[in-house]
Amino acid sequence: MFFPFHILVLVLLLAAVIALQVFLSRRKAWWPGLVLPVLEVLYSIFAIASAIAGYYEVYGKGVPVTASLICDTFLAFLQCNIFTLVLLAVYFVCRRGEKRKRQLDKMNIQDL
């Protein structure tokens, strides 16, 4: 069923996270802009570990390691990190703009 209110809330939440990422990326120190992407990667590792632990909990035996499992785990990890790539793109775009701004300020100071 289509719920426009839920989609609106989701879009507003995503916009707020991206605005927070822009704010953190424009800080003078380099590390605050990497906090959200690192948290996202940690979340994806936790999600995959939880899925494996859930399999063990349900079936009572270890997960059989096959090529299919490795491929599926890798694809799930990539899928969980799509938003991480978006956050990293925002980080690098903002940092590049700040670097240009600092260089321009240096040139203006030297011209004086």
Rosetta silent file (secondary structure, phi, psi, omega in degrees, C-alpha in Angstrom):
SEQUENCE: MFFPFHILVLVLLLAAVIALQVFLSRRKAWWPGLVLPVLEVLYSIFAIASAIAGYYEVYGKGVPVTASLICDTFLAFLQCNIFTLVLLAVYFVCRRGEKRKRQLDKMNIQDL
SCORE:     score description
SCORE:     0.000 S_00000001
   1 L     0.000  142.320 -175.538    0.000    0.000    0.000 S_00000001
   2 L   -90.500  120.069  179.577    1.253    3.478   -0.888 S_00000001
   3 L  -119.133   99.544 -178.113    1.687    5.836    2.040 S_00000001
   4 H   -62.258  -30.210  179.981    2.753    9.330    0.925 S_00000001
   5 H   -65.356  -41.254  179.742    3.264   10.435    4.528 S_00000001
   6 H   -65.169  -38.730  178.729    5.835    7.676    5.134 S_00000001
   7 H   -67.656  -39.972  178.124    7.700    8.603    1.984 S_00000001
   8 H   -61.937  -43.465  178.374    7.691   12.267    3.001 S_00000001
   9 H   -63.173  -42.367  179.034    9.126   11.383    6.417 S_00000001
  10 H   -63.169  -43.262  179.242   11.795    9.215    4.790 S_00000001
  11 H   -65.330  -41.906  177.566   12.785   11.976    2.352 S_00000001
  12 H   -64.606  -38.528  177.618   12.945   14.537    5.172 S_00000001
  13 H   -65.304  -44.081  177.741   15.064   12.174    7.256 S_00000001
  14 H   -63.724  -40.102  177.792   17.474   11.583    4.370 S_00000001
  15 H   -64.109  -38.582  178.654   17.690   15.322    3.720 S_00000001
  16 H   -66.617  -40.156  178.796   18.471   15.934    7.390 S_00000001
  17 H   -66.066  -41.870  179.298   21.241   13.303    7.372 S_00000001
  18 H   -67.569  -38.417  176.302   22.768   14.763    4.215 S_00000001
  19 H   -63.489  -39.506  176.068   22.555   18.290    5.688 S_00000001
  20 H   -63.667  -39.982  178.336   24.313   17.003    8.807 S_00000001
  21 H   -64.183  -40.575  177.304   26.982   15.413    6.607 S_00000001
  22 H   -63.420  -43.809  179.110   27.512   18.721    4.776 S_00000001
  23 H   -61.030  -46.288 -179.132   27.801   20.534    8.099 S_00000001
  24 H   -68.658  -33.828 -178.421   30.309   18.021    9.464 S_00000001
  25 H   -71.745  -26.549 -178.839   32.302   17.945    6.225 S_00000001
  26 L   -87.302    2.192  176.590   32.756   21.712    6.201 S_00000001
  27 L   -66.810  158.105 -178.209   34.350   21.743    9.633 S_00000001
  28 L   -65.444  -41.627  177.122   37.961   22.809    9.820 S_00000001
  29 L   -74.721  150.531 -175.118   39.129   19.405   11.083 S_00000001
  30 L   -82.135  -25.598 -170.043   38.986   16.579    8.555 S_00000001
  31 L   -78.433  -27.373 -178.853   37.635   13.816   10.803 S_00000001
  32 H   -61.326  -30.479  179.818   34.088   14.995   11.722 S_00000001
  33 H   -72.014  -13.819  179.634   32.951   14.476    8.137 S_00000001
  34 H   -96.586   -1.219 -177.458   33.988   10.833    8.280 S_00000001
  35 H   -65.649  -50.418 -178.266   31.929    9.982   11.374 S_00000001
  36 H   -64.202  -44.364  176.482   28.675    9.184    9.550 S_00000001
  37 H   -61.537  -37.929  178.615   30.305    7.050    6.801 S_00000001
  38 H   -66.208  -41.411  177.054   32.230    5.048    9.426 S_00000001
  39 H   -62.286  -37.088  179.142   29.042    4.505   11.429 S_00000001
  40 H   -66.732  -40.896  177.651   27.305    3.331    8.267 S_00000001
  41 H   -65.754  -42.904  177.693   30.061    0.800    7.503 S_00000001
  42 H   -61.668  -38.046  177.088   29.945   -0.466   11.094 S_00000001
  43 H   -63.047  -42.208 -178.767   26.175   -0.841   10.785 S_00000001
  44 H   -66.799  -37.940  176.331   26.519   -2.910    7.616 S_00000001
  45 H   -64.057  -42.494  178.134   29.084   -5.203    9.283 S_00000001
  46 H   -62.898  -40.402 -179.507   26.728   -5.577   12.247 S_00000001
  47 H   -63.611  -42.191 -179.794   23.783   -6.355    9.941 S_00000001
  48 H   -69.363  -41.377  177.570   25.683   -9.123    8.149 S_00000001
  49 H   -63.346  -37.149  178.351   26.973  -10.569   11.427 S_00000001
  50 H   -66.432  -37.805  178.274   23.405  -10.508   12.788 S_00000001
  51 H   -64.738  -41.136  179.013   22.127  -12.374    9.737 S_00000001
  52 H   -67.996  -41.827  177.971   24.755  -15.073   10.215 S_00000001
  53 H   -65.847  -35.223  177.057   24.013  -15.286   13.942 S_00000001
  54 H   -64.833  -37.507  176.271   20.302  -15.477   13.167 S_00000001
  55 H   -62.425  -44.208  179.258   20.920  -18.442   10.885 S_00000001
  56 H   -63.537  -39.096 -179.357   22.788  -20.184   13.684 S_00000001
  57 H   -65.819  -39.732 -176.645   19.983  -19.367   16.129 S_00000001
  58 H   -75.950  -47.492 -172.617   17.263  -20.757   13.849 S_00000001
  59 H   -94.779  -14.079  176.523   18.977  -23.884   12.550 S_00000001
  60 L    73.088   13.346  177.156   21.231  -24.649   15.517 S_00000001
  61 L  -141.109  165.024 -179.668   24.272  -25.281   13.352 S_00000001
  62 L   -66.339  160.827  178.903   26.968  -23.220   11.715 S_00000001
  63 L   -77.984  125.552  177.212   26.508  -21.565    8.361 S_00000001
  64 L   -70.307  124.536 -177.231   27.897  -23.731    5.553 S_00000001
  65 L   -84.560  113.138  178.102   30.523  -21.669    3.778 S_00000001
  66 L  -128.580  169.885  177.405   29.984  -21.900    0.039 S_00000001
  67 H   -62.384  -35.694  179.063   30.847  -19.714   -2.916 S_00000001
  68 H   -64.955  -41.738  178.875   27.209  -18.646   -3.061 S_00000001
  69 H   -64.163  -43.079  179.690   27.277  -17.524    0.584 S_00000001
  70 H   -63.268  -43.865  179.146   30.462  -15.524    0.061 S_00000001
  71 H   -64.374  -44.367  179.764   29.014  -13.874   -3.051 S_00000001
  72 H   -65.019  -38.642  178.441   25.708  -13.118   -1.309 S_00000001
  73 H   -65.329  -42.929  178.172   27.500  -11.703    1.726 S_00000001
  74 H   -63.173  -43.396  178.959   29.655   -9.473   -0.458 S_00000001
  75 H   -66.718  -37.241  176.507   26.628   -8.238   -2.412 S_00000001
  76 H   -65.295  -39.251  177.843   24.716   -7.567    0.824 S_00000001
  77 H   -62.961  -43.355  177.672   27.697   -5.600    2.129 S_00000001
  78 H   -63.595  -41.912 -179.181   27.761   -3.523   -1.074 S_00000001
  79 H   -65.252  -38.768  178.341   24.030   -2.956   -0.904 S_00000001
  80 H   -67.974  -22.672 -174.876   24.225   -1.809    2.714 S_00000001
  81 L  -102.855   15.441  175.850   26.977    0.660    1.794 S_00000001
  82 H   -62.903  -45.164  179.511   25.283    2.505   -1.065 S_00000001
  83 H   -67.435  -28.908  175.313   24.378    5.334    1.299 S_00000001
  84 H   -61.720  -41.124  178.102   27.963    5.282    2.610 S_00000001
  85 H   -64.460  -36.938  176.634   29.149    6.090   -0.905 S_00000001
  86 H   -64.181  -44.589  179.687   26.685    8.993   -1.053 S_00000001
  87 H   -64.919  -38.157  177.708   27.972   10.323    2.271 S_00000001
  88 H   -68.026  -36.015  176.915   31.595    9.980    1.115 S_00000001
  89 H   -63.725  -43.527  176.774   30.776   11.820   -2.119 S_00000001
  90 H   -60.761  -42.500 -179.686   29.275   14.673   -0.089 S_00000001
  91 H   -60.049  -49.988 -176.324   32.373   14.661    2.128 S_00000001
  92 H   -69.262  -34.480  176.800   34.839   14.890   -0.743 S_00000001
  93 H   -65.808  -44.467  179.721   32.856   17.560   -2.589 S_00000001
  94 H   -67.042  -40.674 -179.761   32.649   19.706    0.541 S_00000001
  95 H   -66.535  -37.049  178.382   36.307   19.196    1.432 S_00000001
  96 H   -64.500  -41.383  177.883   37.389   20.133   -2.086 S_00000001
  97 H   -64.276  -40.217  178.560   35.360   23.346   -1.876 S_00000001
  98 H   -67.749  -36.294  178.865   36.855   24.192    1.504 S_00000001
  99 H   -65.069  -42.880  177.204   40.364   23.520    0.196 S_00000001
 100 H   -61.060  -42.115 -178.784   39.791   25.892   -2.731 S_00000001
 101 H   -63.658  -42.083  177.874   38.463   28.525   -0.350 S_00000001
 102 H   -65.094  -39.906  178.287   41.549   28.255    1.894 S_00000001
 103 H   -65.079  -39.790  178.391   43.883   28.503   -1.115 S_00000001
 104 H   -65.324  -40.280  176.092   42.033   31.573   -2.356 S_00000001
 105 H   -62.927  -40.116  177.317   42.307   33.168    1.083 S_00000001
 106 H   -61.346  -43.837 -179.886   46.059   32.442    1.091 S_00000001
 107 H   -64.966  -39.692  178.804   46.443   34.085   -2.318 S_00000001
 108 H   -65.644  -38.313  177.973   44.470   37.139   -1.173 S_00000001
 109 H   -67.413  -40.300  179.322   46.653   37.481    1.919 S_00000001
 110 H   -66.444  -33.152  179.618   49.819   37.192   -0.196 S_00000001
 111 H   -67.615  -26.757  179.436   48.533   39.865   -2.579 S_00000001
 112 L   -72.161    0.000    0.000   48.257   42.314    0.287 S_00000001
